[in-house]
XYZ file of C-alpha atoms in Angstrom:
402
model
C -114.099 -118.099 -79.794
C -118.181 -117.299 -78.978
C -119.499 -115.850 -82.249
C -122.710 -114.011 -81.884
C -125.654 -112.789 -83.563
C -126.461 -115.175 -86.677
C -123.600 -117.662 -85.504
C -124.633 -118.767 -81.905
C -128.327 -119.213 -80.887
C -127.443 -119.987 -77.460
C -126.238 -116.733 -76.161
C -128.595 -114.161 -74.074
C -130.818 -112.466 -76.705
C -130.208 -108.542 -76.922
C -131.052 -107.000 -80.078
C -127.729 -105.971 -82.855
C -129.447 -102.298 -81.608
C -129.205 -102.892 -77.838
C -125.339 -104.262 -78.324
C -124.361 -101.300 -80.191
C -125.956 -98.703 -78.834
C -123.356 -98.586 -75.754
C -123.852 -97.245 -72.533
C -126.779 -95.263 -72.426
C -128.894 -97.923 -75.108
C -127.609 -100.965 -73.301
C -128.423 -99.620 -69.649
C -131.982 -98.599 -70.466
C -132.055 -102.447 -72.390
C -131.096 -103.775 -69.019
C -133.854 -101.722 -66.997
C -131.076 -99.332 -65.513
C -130.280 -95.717 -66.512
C -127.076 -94.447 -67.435
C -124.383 -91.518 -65.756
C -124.366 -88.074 -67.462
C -120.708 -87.628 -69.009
C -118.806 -84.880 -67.786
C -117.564 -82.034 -70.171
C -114.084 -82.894 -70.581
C -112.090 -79.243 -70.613
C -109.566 -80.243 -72.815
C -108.263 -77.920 -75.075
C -105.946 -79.749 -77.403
C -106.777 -79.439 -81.049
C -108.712 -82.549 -82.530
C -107.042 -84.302 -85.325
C -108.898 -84.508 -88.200
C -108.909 -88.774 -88.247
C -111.287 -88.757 -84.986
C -113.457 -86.091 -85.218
C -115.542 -87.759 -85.910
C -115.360 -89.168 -82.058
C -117.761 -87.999 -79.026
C -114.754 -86.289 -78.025
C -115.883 -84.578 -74.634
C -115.589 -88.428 -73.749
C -112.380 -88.743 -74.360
C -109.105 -87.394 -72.539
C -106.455 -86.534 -75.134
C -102.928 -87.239 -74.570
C -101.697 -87.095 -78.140
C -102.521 -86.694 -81.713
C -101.978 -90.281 -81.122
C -103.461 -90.821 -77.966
C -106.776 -90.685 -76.525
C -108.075 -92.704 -73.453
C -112.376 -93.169 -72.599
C -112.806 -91.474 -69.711
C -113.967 -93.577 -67.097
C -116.942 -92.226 -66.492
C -117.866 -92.820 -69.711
C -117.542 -96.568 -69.833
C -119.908 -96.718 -67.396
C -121.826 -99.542 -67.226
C -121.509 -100.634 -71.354
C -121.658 -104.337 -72.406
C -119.908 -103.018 -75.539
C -118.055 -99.481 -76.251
C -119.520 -97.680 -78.547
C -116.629 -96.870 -81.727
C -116.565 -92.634 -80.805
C -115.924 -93.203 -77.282
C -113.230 -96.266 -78.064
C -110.064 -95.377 -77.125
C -107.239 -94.577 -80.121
C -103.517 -95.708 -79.798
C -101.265 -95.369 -82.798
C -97.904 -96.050 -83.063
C -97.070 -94.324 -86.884
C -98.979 -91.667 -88.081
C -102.455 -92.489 -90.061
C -102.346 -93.454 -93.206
C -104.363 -91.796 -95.962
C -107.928 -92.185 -96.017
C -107.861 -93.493 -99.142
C -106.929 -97.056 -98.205
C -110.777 -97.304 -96.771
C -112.146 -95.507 -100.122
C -112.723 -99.324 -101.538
C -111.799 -101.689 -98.695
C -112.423 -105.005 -100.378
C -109.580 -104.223 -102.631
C -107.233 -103.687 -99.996
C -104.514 -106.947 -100.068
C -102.732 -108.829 -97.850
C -99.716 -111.418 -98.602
C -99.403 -114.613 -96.653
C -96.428 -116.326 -96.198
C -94.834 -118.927 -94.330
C -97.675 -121.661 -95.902
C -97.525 -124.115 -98.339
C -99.341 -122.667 -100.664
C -98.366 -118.657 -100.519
C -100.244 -115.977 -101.639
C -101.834 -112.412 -101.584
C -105.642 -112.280 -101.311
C -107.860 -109.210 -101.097
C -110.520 -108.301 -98.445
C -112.968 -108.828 -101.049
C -111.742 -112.636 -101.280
C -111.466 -113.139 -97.547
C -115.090 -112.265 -97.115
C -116.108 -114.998 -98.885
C -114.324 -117.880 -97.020
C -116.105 -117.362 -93.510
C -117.045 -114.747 -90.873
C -117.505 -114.823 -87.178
C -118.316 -112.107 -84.455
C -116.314 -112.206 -81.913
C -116.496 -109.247 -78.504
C -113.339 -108.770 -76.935
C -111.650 -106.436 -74.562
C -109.180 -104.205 -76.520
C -106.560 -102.941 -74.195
C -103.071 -101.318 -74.284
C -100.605 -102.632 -72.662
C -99.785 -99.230 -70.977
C -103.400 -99.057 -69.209
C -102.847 -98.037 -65.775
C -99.201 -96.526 -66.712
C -100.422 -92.977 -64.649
C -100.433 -94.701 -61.906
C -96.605 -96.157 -61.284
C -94.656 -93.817 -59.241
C -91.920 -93.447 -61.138
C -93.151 -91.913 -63.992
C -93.432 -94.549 -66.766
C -92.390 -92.798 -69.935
C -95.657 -92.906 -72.720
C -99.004 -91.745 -72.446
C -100.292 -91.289 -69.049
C -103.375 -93.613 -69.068
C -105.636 -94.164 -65.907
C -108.400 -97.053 -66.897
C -110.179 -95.923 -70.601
C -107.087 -97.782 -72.929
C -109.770 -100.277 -72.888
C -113.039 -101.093 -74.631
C -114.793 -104.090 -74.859
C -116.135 -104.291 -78.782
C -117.451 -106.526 -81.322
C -115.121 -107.342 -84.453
C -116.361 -109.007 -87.148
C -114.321 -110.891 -90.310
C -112.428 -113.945 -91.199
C -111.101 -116.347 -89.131
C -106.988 -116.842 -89.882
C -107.393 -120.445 -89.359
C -109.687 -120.882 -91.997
C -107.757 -118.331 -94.695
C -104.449 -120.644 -93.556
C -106.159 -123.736 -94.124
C -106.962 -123.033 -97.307
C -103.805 -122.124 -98.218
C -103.011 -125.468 -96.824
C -101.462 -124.712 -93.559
C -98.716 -123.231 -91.696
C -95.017 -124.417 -93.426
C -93.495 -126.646 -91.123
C -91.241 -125.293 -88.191
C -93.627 -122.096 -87.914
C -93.486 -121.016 -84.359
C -94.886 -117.501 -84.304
C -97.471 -115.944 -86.484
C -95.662 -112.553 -87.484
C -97.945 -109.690 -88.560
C -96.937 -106.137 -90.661
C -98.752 -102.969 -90.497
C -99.788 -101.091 -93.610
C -98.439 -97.654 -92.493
C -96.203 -95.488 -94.673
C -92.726 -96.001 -93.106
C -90.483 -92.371 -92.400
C -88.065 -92.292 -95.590
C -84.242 -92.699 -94.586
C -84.718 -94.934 -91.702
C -84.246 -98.306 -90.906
C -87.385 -100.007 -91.383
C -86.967 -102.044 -88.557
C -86.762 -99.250 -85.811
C -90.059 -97.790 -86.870
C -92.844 -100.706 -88.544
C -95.230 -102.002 -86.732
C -94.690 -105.926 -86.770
C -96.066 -108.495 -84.215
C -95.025 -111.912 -83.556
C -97.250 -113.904 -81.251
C -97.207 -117.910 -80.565
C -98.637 -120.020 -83.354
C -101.331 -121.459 -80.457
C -103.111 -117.852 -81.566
C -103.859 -119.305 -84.537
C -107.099 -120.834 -83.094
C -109.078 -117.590 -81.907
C -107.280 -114.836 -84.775
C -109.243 -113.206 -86.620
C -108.630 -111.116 -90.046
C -111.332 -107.918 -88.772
C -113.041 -106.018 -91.819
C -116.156 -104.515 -88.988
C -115.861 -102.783 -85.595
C -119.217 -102.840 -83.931
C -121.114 -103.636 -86.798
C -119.915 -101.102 -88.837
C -116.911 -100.872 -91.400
C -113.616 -100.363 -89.734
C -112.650 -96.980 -89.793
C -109.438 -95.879 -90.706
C -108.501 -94.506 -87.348
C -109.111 -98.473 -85.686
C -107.136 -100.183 -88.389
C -109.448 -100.337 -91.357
C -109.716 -101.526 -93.818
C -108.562 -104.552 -92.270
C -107.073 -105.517 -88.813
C -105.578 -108.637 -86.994
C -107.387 -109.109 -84.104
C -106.531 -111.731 -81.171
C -108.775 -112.149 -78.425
C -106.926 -112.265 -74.840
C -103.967 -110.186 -76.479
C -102.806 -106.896 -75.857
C -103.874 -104.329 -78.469
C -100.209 -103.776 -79.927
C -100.506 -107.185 -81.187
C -103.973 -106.875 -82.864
C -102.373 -105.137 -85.866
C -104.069 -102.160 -88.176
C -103.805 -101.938 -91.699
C -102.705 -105.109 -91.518
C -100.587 -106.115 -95.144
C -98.475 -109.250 -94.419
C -98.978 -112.348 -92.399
C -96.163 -114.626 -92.160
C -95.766 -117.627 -90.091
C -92.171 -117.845 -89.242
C -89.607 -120.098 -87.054
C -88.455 -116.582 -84.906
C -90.043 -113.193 -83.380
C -89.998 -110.387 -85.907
C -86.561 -108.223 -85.752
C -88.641 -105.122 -85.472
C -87.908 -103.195 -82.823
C -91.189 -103.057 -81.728
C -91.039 -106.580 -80.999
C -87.477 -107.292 -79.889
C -87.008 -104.656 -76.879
C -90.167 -102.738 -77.054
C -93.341 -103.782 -75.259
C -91.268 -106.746 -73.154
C -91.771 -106.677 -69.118
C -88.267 -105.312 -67.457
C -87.039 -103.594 -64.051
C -87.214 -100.120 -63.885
C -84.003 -98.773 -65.890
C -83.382 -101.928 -67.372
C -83.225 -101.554 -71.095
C -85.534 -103.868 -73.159
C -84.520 -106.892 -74.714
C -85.216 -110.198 -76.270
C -85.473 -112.309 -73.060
C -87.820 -110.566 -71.368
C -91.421 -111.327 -71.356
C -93.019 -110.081 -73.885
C -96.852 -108.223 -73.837
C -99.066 -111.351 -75.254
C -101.864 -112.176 -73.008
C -103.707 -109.781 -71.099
C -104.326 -110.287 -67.196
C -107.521 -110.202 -65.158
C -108.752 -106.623 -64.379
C -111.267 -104.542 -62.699
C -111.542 -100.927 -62.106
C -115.046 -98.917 -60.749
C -116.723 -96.900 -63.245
C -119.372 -95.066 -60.754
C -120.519 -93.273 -58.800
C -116.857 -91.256 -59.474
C -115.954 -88.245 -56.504
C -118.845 -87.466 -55.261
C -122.529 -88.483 -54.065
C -125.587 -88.497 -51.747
C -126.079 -90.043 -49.327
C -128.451 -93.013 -49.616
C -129.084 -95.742 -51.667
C -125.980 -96.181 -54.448
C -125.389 -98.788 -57.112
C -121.446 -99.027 -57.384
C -120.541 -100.545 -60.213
C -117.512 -101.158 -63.131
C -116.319 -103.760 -65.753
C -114.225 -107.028 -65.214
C -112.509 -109.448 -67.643
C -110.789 -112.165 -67.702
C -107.491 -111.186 -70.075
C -106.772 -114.435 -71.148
C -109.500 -116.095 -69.754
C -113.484 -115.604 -68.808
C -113.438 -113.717 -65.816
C -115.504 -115.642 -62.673
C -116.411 -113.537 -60.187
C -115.921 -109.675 -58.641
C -115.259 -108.761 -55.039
C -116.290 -105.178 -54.132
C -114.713 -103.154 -50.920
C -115.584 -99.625 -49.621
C -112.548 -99.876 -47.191
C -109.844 -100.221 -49.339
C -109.373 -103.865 -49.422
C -110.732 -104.635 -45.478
C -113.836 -105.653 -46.548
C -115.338 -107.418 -49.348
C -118.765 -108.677 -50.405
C -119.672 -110.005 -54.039
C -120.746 -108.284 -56.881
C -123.105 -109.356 -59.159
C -122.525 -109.135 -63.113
C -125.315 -107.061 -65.279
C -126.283 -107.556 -68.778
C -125.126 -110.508 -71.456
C -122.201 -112.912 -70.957
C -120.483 -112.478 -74.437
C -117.794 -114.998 -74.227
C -114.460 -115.883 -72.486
C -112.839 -112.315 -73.839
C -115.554 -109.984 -73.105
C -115.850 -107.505 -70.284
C -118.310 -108.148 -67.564
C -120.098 -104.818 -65.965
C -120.777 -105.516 -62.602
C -122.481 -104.110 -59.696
C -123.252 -104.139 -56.183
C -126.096 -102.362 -54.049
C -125.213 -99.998 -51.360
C -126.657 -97.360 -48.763
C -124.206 -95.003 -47.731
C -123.680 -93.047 -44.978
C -121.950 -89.549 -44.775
C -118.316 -90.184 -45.070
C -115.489 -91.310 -47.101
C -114.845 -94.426 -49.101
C -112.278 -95.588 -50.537
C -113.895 -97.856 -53.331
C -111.639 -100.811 -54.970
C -112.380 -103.991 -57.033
C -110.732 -106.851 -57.530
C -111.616 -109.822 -60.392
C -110.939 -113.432 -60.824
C -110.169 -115.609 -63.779
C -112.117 -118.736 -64.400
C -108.777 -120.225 -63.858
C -108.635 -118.942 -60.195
C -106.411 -116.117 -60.707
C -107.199 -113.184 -58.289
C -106.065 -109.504 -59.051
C -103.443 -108.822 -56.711
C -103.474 -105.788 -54.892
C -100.095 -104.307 -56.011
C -99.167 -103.823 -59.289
C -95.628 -104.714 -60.669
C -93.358 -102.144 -60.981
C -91.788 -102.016 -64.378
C -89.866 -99.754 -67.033
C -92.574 -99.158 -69.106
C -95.553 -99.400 -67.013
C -96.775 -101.998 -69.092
C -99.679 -105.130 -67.792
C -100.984 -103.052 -64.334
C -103.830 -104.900 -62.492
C -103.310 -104.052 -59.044
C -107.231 -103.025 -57.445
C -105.366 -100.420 -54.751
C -103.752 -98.330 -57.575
C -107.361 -98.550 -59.372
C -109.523 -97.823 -56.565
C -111.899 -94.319 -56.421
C -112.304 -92.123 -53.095
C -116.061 -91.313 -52.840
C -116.946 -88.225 -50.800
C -120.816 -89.208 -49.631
C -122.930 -86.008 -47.922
C-alpha cells in the first residue's frame, strides 16, 4: 500500500491542492490545459443525496446510478468527489448517520479478542492515504451485445481517488488477530434493510480472501475531505485492486469467517457465468480488478493538426507498466507516455501520446499492461452480467479529423 502526503517522502511532490483539484487543477499543475465538459442534456430529476454533484458531468442511469462521463475524466491524476461516479445497491440511508461520524460503530468478529469500536477510536490507532481506482464491476456492461441486464455503463464507473483512514490490519492486530480457520474477511453494510424480507436476499455483505487483509483499509476521508454519505460515509471498507461492490459503505460489521457470506449478493450475484447461466457459488467471483485502458480525448470530433490523444490506465490488481496507442484499430501501435505523479500500484495512470492528423477517420483504441505482463486483450468476455470488460476494441473512440 503507497501512503502519501505526510506518510511517504519519496513520492513525486504535487501539492494536497494540485491532487485534489482534479482535472482542470491537476492539468494546469502539469503544464497542460484541460477539455471543456460538454452539457450533458439529461433530464432525469436529481436526487437530493448528490446534488450536491457537478452533475452536467455525470450521465444518470438511476436514482442509483450515475457514471463520469468520459470526457470528463479527462486527463485527472485523481477524480474529483462531484464528478465520482455513484453506485448503490439499497437506498441511502439517512443523513443523519454522518451528523457525528466518529460515533458511528462497527463490531468485529471472528478475532480473539471481539469487539465494537467507534470511528472516533479507530482514528486513533493509525491512518494511511492510499489512491486507488474505484470501479464497478459492470464498467463497460453497454457495450456486450446482448444486452447485459443493469445499468448501461460505457467507461466513467471508475475514478481513481484518495481514501484516507485506518488500516484493518492494524485495528485486527490489536484485537489480537484473526480467530483461527478465518478464510475470508466478510463485511456488512449499514443500510436499513426492506421490512418483511429475507435479509439475506437484499444486505449488502462481502466476503473477500483473508490475503486482503494486508492493503484494507477502514476509510473515514474521500479526497481529503469527510466521506459523504452518498460514497459510504461515515465509514467505508476500502480494498485496493478490488472491485467497488466489495469496498463496502456504511460499513457496521467485520467478521473474519471460515466461508463466503450467504448473502445473496455474494453467493450468485456478482460471480462470472455464460450468458443465461444462472449465478452460483462456483463461479468466479468479482475480487480483483483487471488491467484497463480506455481514451478520454479528443472524443468525436477535431482539427486537423497537431493532437494530444490521451486517457487513463491501471493496473487492477497490479501497477500498470506501459500503454500502447493505435489510430487503426489495433494495426498499429506506438507507445504512450504516462503524465503527472505515479501514486502507487492501484492508481490510474493518464497517459498520452503526440499526434498530427490528417483529414480522415480514426478509429482510436488503447490497450494497457500489468507490471506482471498481462496485456488487455482485444475482446472482451462475454458474460451474463457484463461484469470485468477490458477488451481495447469495444473501448475504442472514432475521431472524425477536418
Amino acid at each position: 500500500m503507497v501512503t502519501l502526503n505526510r506518510f511517504n517522502s519519496d513520492l513525486p511532490r504535487l501539492t494536497r491542492r494540485q491532487m485534489l483539484a482534479g482535472s482542470v487543477g491537476t492539468l494546469a499543475a502539469l503544464g497542460l490545459s484541460g477539455i471543456p465538459l460538454r452539457a450533458s442534456g439529461d433530464t432525469a430529476p436529481i436526487p437530493d443525496f448528490i446534488k450536491w454533484k457537478k452533475t452536467d458531468a455525470l450521465i444518470i442511469h438511476s436514482e442509483k446510478t450515475m457514471e463520469t462521463r468520459r470526457d470528463a475524466i479527462d486527463m485527472s491524476v485523481i477524480t474529483p468527489n462531484n464528478i465520482l461516479f455513484v453506485r448503490n445497491n439499497l437506498p441511502t440511508p439517512s443523513e443523519s448517520i454522518v451528523a457525528d461520524p466518529d460515533a458511528w460503530e462497527v463490531s468485529f468478529s471472528g478475532v480473539n479478542n471481539p469487539r465494537s469500536l467507534t470511528v472516533g477510536e479507530l482514528k486513533r490507532l493509525g491512518v494511511e492515504t492510499v489512491a486507488t481506482v474505484l470501479q464497478c464491476s459492470g464498467n463497460g456492461r453497454a457495450f456486450f451485445p446482448h444486452g447485459a441486464s443493469g445499468s448501461q455503463w460505457s467507461v466513467g464507473a471508475a475514478g481513481c481517488v484518495l481514501w484516507t483512514g485506518v488500516p484493518l490490519r492494524q485495528v485486527i492486530q490489536d484485537l489480537g488477530g484473526p480467530a483461527s480457520g478465518a478464510q475470508y474477511i466478510t463485511s456488512t453494510g449499514g443500510e436499513e434493510l426492506p421490512a418483511g424480507l429475507d435479509a439475506d436476499t437484499v444486505k449488502v455483505e462481502r466476503s473477500v480472501p483473508l490475503k486482503a487483509l494486508d492493503v484494507a483499509l477502514l476509510a473515514w476521508e474521500l479526497n481529503g475531505e469527510p466521506l459523504p454519505l452518498t460514497h459510504g460515509g461515515p465509514l467505508r471498507l476500502v480494498i485496493p485492486g478490488y472491485y467497488g461492490v466489495n469496498n463496502v459503505k456504511y460499513v457496521k460489521q467485520v467478521a473474519f469467517t471460515d466461508v463466503q457470506s450467504t448473502a445473496k449478493i455474494q453467493v450468485s450475484s456478482y460471480r462470472i457465468r455464460d450468458v443465461g447461466e444462472k449465478g452460483s457459488p462456483e463461479q468466479p467471483s468479482m475480487w480483483e480488478m483487471n488491467v484497463k485502458s480506455w481514451i478520454t480525448g479528443p472524443l468525436e470530433q477535431a482539427k486537423s493538426g497537431p493532437q494530444i490523444i490521451h486517457g487513463v490506465a491501471f493496473g487492477g490488481a497490479n501497477a500498470v507498466k506501459s500503454v500502447e496507442v493505435s489510430l487503426d484499430n489495433g494495426k498499429n501501435w506506438q507507445a504512450a507516455e504516462f503524465v503527472g505523479p505515479d501514486l502507487g500500484r492501484y492508481a490510474w495512470r493518464p497517459f498520452m501520446i503526440a499526434a498530427d492528423l490528417k483529414p480522415g477517420e480514426y478509429r482510436i483504441v488503447s490497450r494497457a499492461t500489468s507490471a506482471e505482463g498481462i496485456t488487455q486483450p482485444r475482446e472482451r468476455r462475454d458474460n451474463e452480467r457484463g461484469y470485468g470488460h477490458n477488451g481495447w476494441d469495444d473501448h475504442g473512440i472514432t475521431l472524425t479529423v477536418s
